[in-house]
Short mmCIF file of C-alpha atoms in Angstrom, two decimals:
data_model
loop_
_atom_site.label_atom_id
_atom_site.label_comp_id
_atom_site.label_asym_id
_atom_site.label_seq_id
_atom_site.Cartn_x
_atom_site.Cartn_y
_atom_site.Cartn_z
CA MET A 235 181.15 126.43 57.46
CA LYS A 236 178.37 124.33 57.88
CA ASP A 237 176.87 124.27 61.35
CA LYS A 238 176.45 120.70 62.52
CA ASN A 239 175.80 118.95 65.87
CA HIS A 240 176.93 115.56 65.28
CA SER A 241 175.61 114.50 68.66
CA GLY A 242 172.02 115.03 67.45
CA LYS A 243 171.34 117.88 70.73
CA SER A 244 170.61 121.34 70.26
CA ASP A 245 173.23 123.80 71.26
CA PRO A 246 172.38 125.94 74.19
CA PRO A 247 171.72 129.66 72.85
CA GLN A 248 173.23 131.21 75.32
CA LYS A 249 176.98 129.77 74.51
CA THR A 250 176.50 128.99 70.91
CA GLU A 251 174.99 132.03 69.64
CA HIS A 252 177.56 134.94 71.04
CA SER A 253 178.77 136.15 67.93
CA GLY A 254 179.80 139.47 69.34
CA GLY A 255 176.59 141.29 68.46
CA ARG A 256 175.26 143.67 70.82
CA LEU A 257 171.77 144.36 69.63
CA GLY A 258 169.06 142.88 71.42
CA THR A 259 165.47 141.49 70.93
CA PHE A 260 163.64 144.80 70.90
CA ALA A 261 166.27 146.97 68.84
CA GLY A 262 167.50 144.09 66.51
CA VAL A 263 164.76 142.03 65.51
CA PHE A 264 160.89 143.66 66.90
CA THR A 265 161.91 147.09 65.61
CA PRO A 266 163.07 146.55 61.88
CA SER A 267 160.25 144.01 61.66
CA ILE A 268 157.23 146.10 63.12
CA LEU A 269 158.32 149.23 61.18
CA THR A 270 158.46 147.40 57.75
CA ILE A 271 155.29 145.58 58.22
CA LEU A 272 153.57 148.95 59.39
CA GLY A 273 154.39 150.50 55.91
CA ILE A 274 153.18 152.04 53.30
CA ILE A 275 150.32 149.96 52.39
CA LEU A 276 148.77 150.52 56.06
CA PHE A 277 148.59 154.52 55.19
CA LEU A 278 147.88 154.27 51.46
CA ARG A 279 146.38 150.96 50.70
CA LEU A 280 144.28 149.71 53.80
CA GLY A 281 141.30 151.94 53.12
CA TYR A 282 141.17 150.85 49.69
CA VAL A 283 141.00 146.90 50.66
CA THR A 284 138.43 147.65 53.30
CA GLY A 285 136.36 149.46 50.80
CA SER A 286 136.73 147.29 47.80
CA SER A 287 136.21 144.06 49.88
CA GLY A 288 133.99 145.10 52.98
CA VAL A 289 134.41 144.39 56.43
CA ALA A 290 134.05 140.68 56.36
CA ARG A 291 136.36 139.97 53.49
CA ALA A 292 138.81 142.39 54.82
CA PHE A 293 139.05 140.61 57.99
CA ILE A 294 139.32 137.14 56.23
CA ILE A 295 142.14 138.81 54.04
CA ILE A 296 144.22 139.96 56.93
CA ALA A 297 143.59 136.44 58.81
CA ILE A 298 144.63 134.35 55.82
CA ALA A 299 147.72 136.53 55.16
CA ASN A 300 148.78 136.29 58.77
CA VAL A 301 148.49 132.47 58.98
CA VAL A 302 151.31 132.43 56.51
CA THR A 303 153.13 134.92 58.47
CA VAL A 304 152.70 132.59 61.42
CA LEU A 305 153.72 129.39 60.36
CA THR A 306 156.79 131.19 58.81
CA SER A 307 157.72 132.64 62.17
CA MET A 308 157.06 129.13 63.71
CA SER A 309 159.22 127.50 61.47
CA LEU A 310 162.04 130.61 61.99
CA ALA A 311 161.58 129.78 65.57
CA ALA A 312 162.17 126.25 65.29
CA ILE A 313 165.02 126.72 63.15
CA ALA A 314 166.89 129.67 65.03
CA THR A 315 166.56 127.75 68.60
CA ASN A 316 168.15 124.29 67.06
CA LEU A 317 170.83 125.96 65.02
CA LYS A 318 174.13 128.13 65.54
CA VAL A 319 173.01 131.41 64.07
CA LYS A 320 175.54 133.56 62.51
CA GLY A 321 175.34 136.64 60.03
CA GLY A 322 173.19 136.27 56.79
CA GLY A 323 169.66 136.40 57.82
CA ASP A 324 167.28 134.49 55.61
CA TYR A 325 169.96 133.20 53.51
CA TYR A 326 171.70 131.60 56.21
CA LEU A 327 169.09 129.74 57.83
CA ILE A 328 167.94 128.69 54.59
CA SER A 329 171.17 127.49 53.56
CA ARG A 330 171.76 125.55 56.69
CA THR A 331 168.61 123.55 56.58
CA LEU A 332 167.71 123.09 53.09
CA GLY A 333 171.09 123.11 51.71
CA MET A 334 173.78 125.47 50.11
CA GLU A 335 171.97 124.75 46.42
CA PHE A 336 168.53 126.06 47.74
CA GLY A 337 170.36 128.77 49.87
CA GLY A 338 172.46 130.16 47.29
CA ALA A 339 169.57 130.39 44.57
CA ILE A 340 167.49 132.28 47.16
CA GLY A 341 170.03 134.05 48.68
CA ILE A 342 171.17 135.82 45.54
CA VAL A 343 167.59 136.94 44.95
CA LEU A 344 166.94 138.13 48.32
CA TYR A 345 170.33 140.51 47.97
CA LEU A 346 169.04 141.74 44.88
CA ALA A 347 165.66 142.29 45.78
CA GLN A 348 166.90 144.34 48.89
CA SER A 349 169.35 146.33 47.15
CA VAL A 350 166.50 147.07 44.65
CA SER A 351 164.19 148.00 47.17
CA VAL A 352 166.28 150.65 48.57
CA ALA A 353 166.15 152.79 45.63
CA PHE A 354 162.26 152.02 45.48
CA TYR A 355 161.37 153.10 49.03
CA CYS A 356 163.74 156.31 48.40
CA ILE A 357 161.79 157.06 45.13
CA GLY A 358 158.66 156.77 47.75
CA PHE A 359 159.74 159.10 50.08
CA ALA A 360 160.93 161.41 47.60
CA GLU A 361 157.42 161.66 45.81
CA ALA A 362 155.74 161.58 49.50
CA LEU A 363 157.81 164.77 50.53
CA SER A 364 157.21 166.57 47.25
CA ALA A 365 153.89 165.99 47.36
CA ILE A 366 153.64 167.70 50.66
CA MET A 367 155.66 170.56 50.17
CA GLY A 368 154.17 171.26 46.78
CA PRO A 369 155.29 172.09 43.13
CA THR A 370 157.27 175.22 44.43
CA PHE A 371 159.65 173.01 46.28
CA PHE A 372 162.77 174.08 45.20
CA LEU A 373 164.20 170.06 45.21
CA SER A 374 163.38 167.75 42.55
CA PRO A 375 162.22 164.15 43.53
CA ARG A 376 165.52 162.65 41.97
CA LEU A 377 167.61 164.98 44.08
CA ILE A 378 165.40 163.97 47.36
CA ALA A 379 165.92 160.20 46.44
CA LEU A 380 169.66 160.93 46.08
CA LEU A 381 170.07 162.63 49.18
CA ALA A 382 167.98 160.02 51.15
CA VAL A 383 169.96 157.21 49.90
CA SER A 384 173.14 159.20 50.86
CA ALA A 385 171.90 160.07 54.32
CA ILE A 386 170.95 156.31 54.97
CA PHE A 387 174.22 154.89 53.65
CA ALA A 388 176.16 157.31 55.92
CA LEU A 389 174.05 155.63 58.74
CA ALA A 390 174.74 152.08 57.95
CA TRP A 391 178.19 153.17 57.27
CA ILE A 392 178.43 154.35 61.18
CA GLY A 393 177.01 151.02 62.04
CA ALA A 394 173.73 149.14 63.15
CA ASP A 395 173.74 150.96 66.53
CA TRP A 396 173.49 154.17 65.08
CA ALA A 397 170.91 153.02 62.58
CA THR A 398 168.75 151.28 65.24
CA ARG A 399 168.82 154.56 66.93
CA PHE A 400 167.41 156.28 63.59
CA GLN A 401 164.68 153.72 63.44
CA TYR A 402 163.66 154.42 66.95
CA LEU A 403 162.53 158.12 65.74
CA VAL A 404 160.86 156.35 62.83
CA MET A 405 159.08 154.26 65.47
CA LEU A 406 157.82 157.16 67.26
CA LEU A 407 156.72 158.96 64.11
CA LEU A 408 154.50 156.05 63.23
CA GLY A 409 153.09 155.68 66.84
CA ALA A 410 152.02 159.42 66.30
CA ALA A 411 150.24 159.02 62.97
CA LEU A 412 148.26 155.66 64.48
CA PHE A 413 147.25 157.73 67.34
CA SER A 414 146.18 160.52 65.44
CA PHE A 415 144.48 157.84 63.26
CA PHE A 416 142.40 156.42 66.30
CA ALA A 417 142.18 159.77 68.00
CA GLY A 418 140.09 160.89 65.11
CA GLY A 419 138.40 157.86 64.45
CA LEU A 420 137.11 156.27 67.59
CA PRO A 421 134.94 159.27 68.44
CA ARG A 422 133.36 159.00 65.15
CA CYS A 423 132.45 155.37 64.90
CA SER A 424 129.32 154.59 63.86
CA ALA A 425 127.65 150.87 64.11
CA ASP A 426 125.29 151.90 61.49
CA ILE A 427 127.89 152.48 58.94
CA PHE A 428 129.97 149.45 60.30
CA LEU A 429 126.97 146.96 59.15
CA ALA A 430 126.50 149.11 55.92
CA ASN A 431 130.10 148.33 55.24
CA TRP A 432 130.14 144.55 56.18
CA SER A 433 129.50 143.09 52.52
CA GLN A 434 131.50 143.72 49.50
CA PRO A 435 130.00 146.56 47.38
CA THR A 436 128.74 145.66 43.91
CA GLY A 437 131.12 145.57 41.23
CA GLY A 438 134.13 145.17 43.67
CA PRO A 439 137.45 143.32 42.75
CA PRO A 440 137.86 139.87 43.23
CA PHE A 441 138.99 138.56 46.35
CA TRP A 442 142.31 137.53 45.49
CA VAL A 443 143.33 140.63 43.58
CA ILE A 444 142.63 142.64 47.02
CA PHE A 445 144.71 139.68 48.95
CA GLY A 446 147.43 140.28 46.35
CA ILE A 447 147.36 144.05 47.10
CA PHE A 448 147.18 143.49 51.01
CA PHE A 449 149.51 140.72 50.93
CA PRO A 450 152.93 142.28 50.55
CA ALA A 451 152.22 144.60 54.11
CA VAL A 452 152.84 141.27 56.38
CA THR A 453 156.12 140.13 54.71
CA GLY A 454 158.27 142.77 56.58
CA PHE A 455 158.72 140.42 59.45
CA THR A 456 161.78 138.95 57.42
CA GLN A 457 163.65 142.04 58.20
CA GLY A 458 164.40 141.26 61.84
CA VAL A 459 166.03 138.22 60.60
CA SER A 460 168.51 140.01 58.50
CA MET A 461 169.97 141.59 61.67
CA SER A 462 171.01 138.04 62.73
CA GLY A 463 174.79 138.55 62.90
CA ASP A 464 174.31 141.50 65.06
CA LEU A 465 172.29 140.07 68.00
CA ALA A 466 173.68 139.49 70.92
CA ASP A 467 171.53 135.98 71.51
CA PRO A 468 170.19 135.14 67.96
CA GLY A 469 168.62 131.80 69.00
CA LYS A 470 166.39 133.76 71.42
CA SER A 471 165.86 137.18 70.16
CA LEU A 472 164.79 136.03 66.36
CA PRO A 473 161.95 134.07 67.49
CA THR A 474 160.73 136.13 70.57
CA GLY A 475 161.10 139.53 68.38
CA THR A 476 159.40 138.22 65.20
CA PHE A 477 156.47 136.74 67.28
CA MET A 478 156.02 140.18 69.19
CA ALA A 479 156.21 142.04 65.92
CA VAL A 480 153.95 139.71 64.03
CA GLY A 481 151.24 139.68 67.09
CA LEU A 482 151.30 143.39 67.47
CA SER A 483 150.94 144.12 63.59
CA ILE A 484 147.95 141.69 63.34
CA ILE A 485 145.94 143.60 66.27
CA ILE A 486 146.68 147.12 64.37
CA TYR A 487 145.49 145.75 61.13
CA PHE A 488 142.11 144.29 62.61
CA ALA A 489 141.66 147.53 64.30
CA VAL A 490 142.38 150.03 61.51
CA VAL A 491 139.78 148.15 59.32
CA ALA A 492 137.42 148.08 61.84
CA VAL A 493 137.75 151.93 62.34
CA PHE A 494 137.75 152.63 58.68
CA ALA A 495 134.74 150.84 58.16
CA SER A 496 132.95 152.66 61.18
CA VAL A 497 133.79 156.03 60.09
CA LEU A 498 133.60 156.28 56.25
CA PRO A 499 131.32 154.45 53.37
CA ASN A 500 132.72 151.87 51.38
CA ARG A 501 132.69 154.36 48.26
CA THR A 502 134.82 156.71 49.98
CA LEU A 503 137.39 154.17 50.92
CA MET A 504 137.62 152.44 47.34
CA GLU A 505 137.87 156.08 45.77
CA ASP A 506 140.38 158.12 47.93
CA TYR A 507 143.48 156.56 48.54
CA GLN A 508 144.22 159.61 51.00
CA ALA A 509 141.20 158.30 53.09
CA ILE A 510 143.07 157.86 56.27
CA LYS A 511 143.45 161.65 56.47
CA LEU A 512 139.64 162.03 56.28
CA VAL A 513 139.86 160.03 59.79
CA SER A 514 142.56 161.17 61.49
CA ARG A 515 142.81 163.99 63.69
CA TYR A 516 145.96 165.70 62.57
CA ASP A 517 146.89 165.36 59.02
CA PHE A 518 150.49 166.21 59.29
CA LEU A 519 151.09 163.42 61.48
CA ILE A 520 150.16 161.09 58.46
CA ASP A 521 151.96 162.47 56.26
CA ALA A 522 155.21 162.19 58.80
CA GLY A 523 153.77 158.47 59.02
CA VAL A 524 153.87 157.76 55.37
CA ILE A 525 157.61 159.55 55.14
CA ALA A 526 158.64 157.32 58.06
CA ALA A 527 157.46 154.13 56.68
CA THR A 528 159.14 154.42 53.33
CA LEU A 529 162.62 155.40 55.12
CA SER A 530 162.54 152.83 57.81
CA SER A 531 161.88 149.87 54.77
CA ALA A 532 164.70 151.72 53.20
CA MET A 533 167.11 151.49 56.07
CA ALA A 534 165.88 147.81 56.76
CA SER A 535 166.80 146.74 53.12
CA PHE A 536 170.37 148.95 53.53
CA LEU A 537 171.08 146.65 56.23
CA GLY A 538 170.12 143.55 55.34
CA GLY A 539 171.42 143.34 51.64
CA PRO A 540 175.11 143.48 52.42
CA ARG A 541 174.60 140.87 55.26
CA ILE A 542 173.18 138.55 52.94
CA LEU A 543 175.91 139.37 50.37
CA GLN A 544 178.94 138.69 52.92
CA SER A 545 177.29 135.65 53.78
CA LEU A 546 177.10 134.16 50.30
CA ALA A 547 180.79 135.44 49.94
CA ALA A 548 181.87 133.45 53.19
CA ASP A 549 180.48 130.36 51.69
CA ARG A 550 182.06 130.47 48.22
CA ILE A 551 178.99 129.39 46.65
CA PHE A 552 179.71 131.64 43.59
CA PRO A 553 183.28 131.45 42.22
CA PHE A 554 182.97 134.73 41.16
CA LEU A 555 182.61 136.29 44.31
CA PRO A 556 185.41 136.59 46.68
CA PRO A 557 185.09 136.36 50.42
CA LEU A 558 184.52 139.87 51.78
CA PRO A 559 186.31 141.60 54.93
CA LYS A 560 185.34 140.09 58.24
CA GLU A 561 184.69 142.64 61.49
CA LEU A 562 187.26 141.31 63.66
CA GLU A 563 186.07 143.74 66.55
CA ARG A 564 183.23 146.11 66.74
CA GLY A 565 184.42 149.40 65.15
CA THR A 566 187.32 148.34 63.22
CA THR A 567 185.50 147.80 59.92
CA PRO A 568 182.03 149.78 58.95
CA ALA A 569 179.71 147.45 60.94
CA GLY A 570 176.57 148.93 58.73
CA LEU A 571 177.82 147.39 55.61
CA PHE A 572 179.72 143.81 57.04
CA CYS A 573 178.48 141.79 59.90
CA SER A 574 180.56 139.70 61.99
CA GLN A 575 181.25 136.04 60.59
CA GLU A 576 182.70 133.39 62.65
CA SER A 577 185.29 131.21 61.26
#
């Protein structure tokens, strides 16, 4: 299963990375990556980060966090363009560069983390929906979470193509929520408020505590890598889609912090996790954005986890994990659960 080019030359992506997948750069890499990056932290914690650290420190936090993601994206691009990429996402790339031992140790943790995160995100979706609907809503949060997991499972079972269509709807909701935020905030921006919020307020938490709160927001770019087995041209799509998602998210995070700091005082941002609603023009679009953020993250994990597990099984790293079925032709087995693997 090891992919080595004994001649020392890189394989042309257009010839060696053809795995039968049909997803392109936008649908297969950019969409899941940007939807996971622009997640719940953007809507419910970025205001707190801005108010607790001040504008100057908030910009530094975003810059440091994205230096990590940019460097990682550069490493990803170097690997993806010099390797015959198959299904398995992060695990496949790690195991083919650092060896099976490192790959197996990291891959099993990645699979377990993505599996558990599906429940985590669906519970977050259920809590958000229950809060929006009020205490009189006839469904309990647990039942809502169960229905959400079932719906995402159905989409994943049908195939990655249908899951991608669902992610387009989620992207539309996220775009509408951001539009509502900027439409309500930009006309109210004040240079005096911005300058007053420049420094950290007295009694604010330490720098690295705030950094730890924000940093998970920028790690979502790896979700696009998980779709490597469904891409028509992984060598081209992985670096391009990842850089597009990371670059756009950097612009959005800096812009949101600037608007927050120009509209609301630090104290309000620190104390009100729903401060984004105070800035936005249409509150219901923010609620839709929160729901969309949780569902998109759950969908990305639901699609990525099984692909990692199948690649682990195909490499026979763990004796207790037998090889899982391969998809011989698209549509013969549920594409949402198993990705194509070449022998």
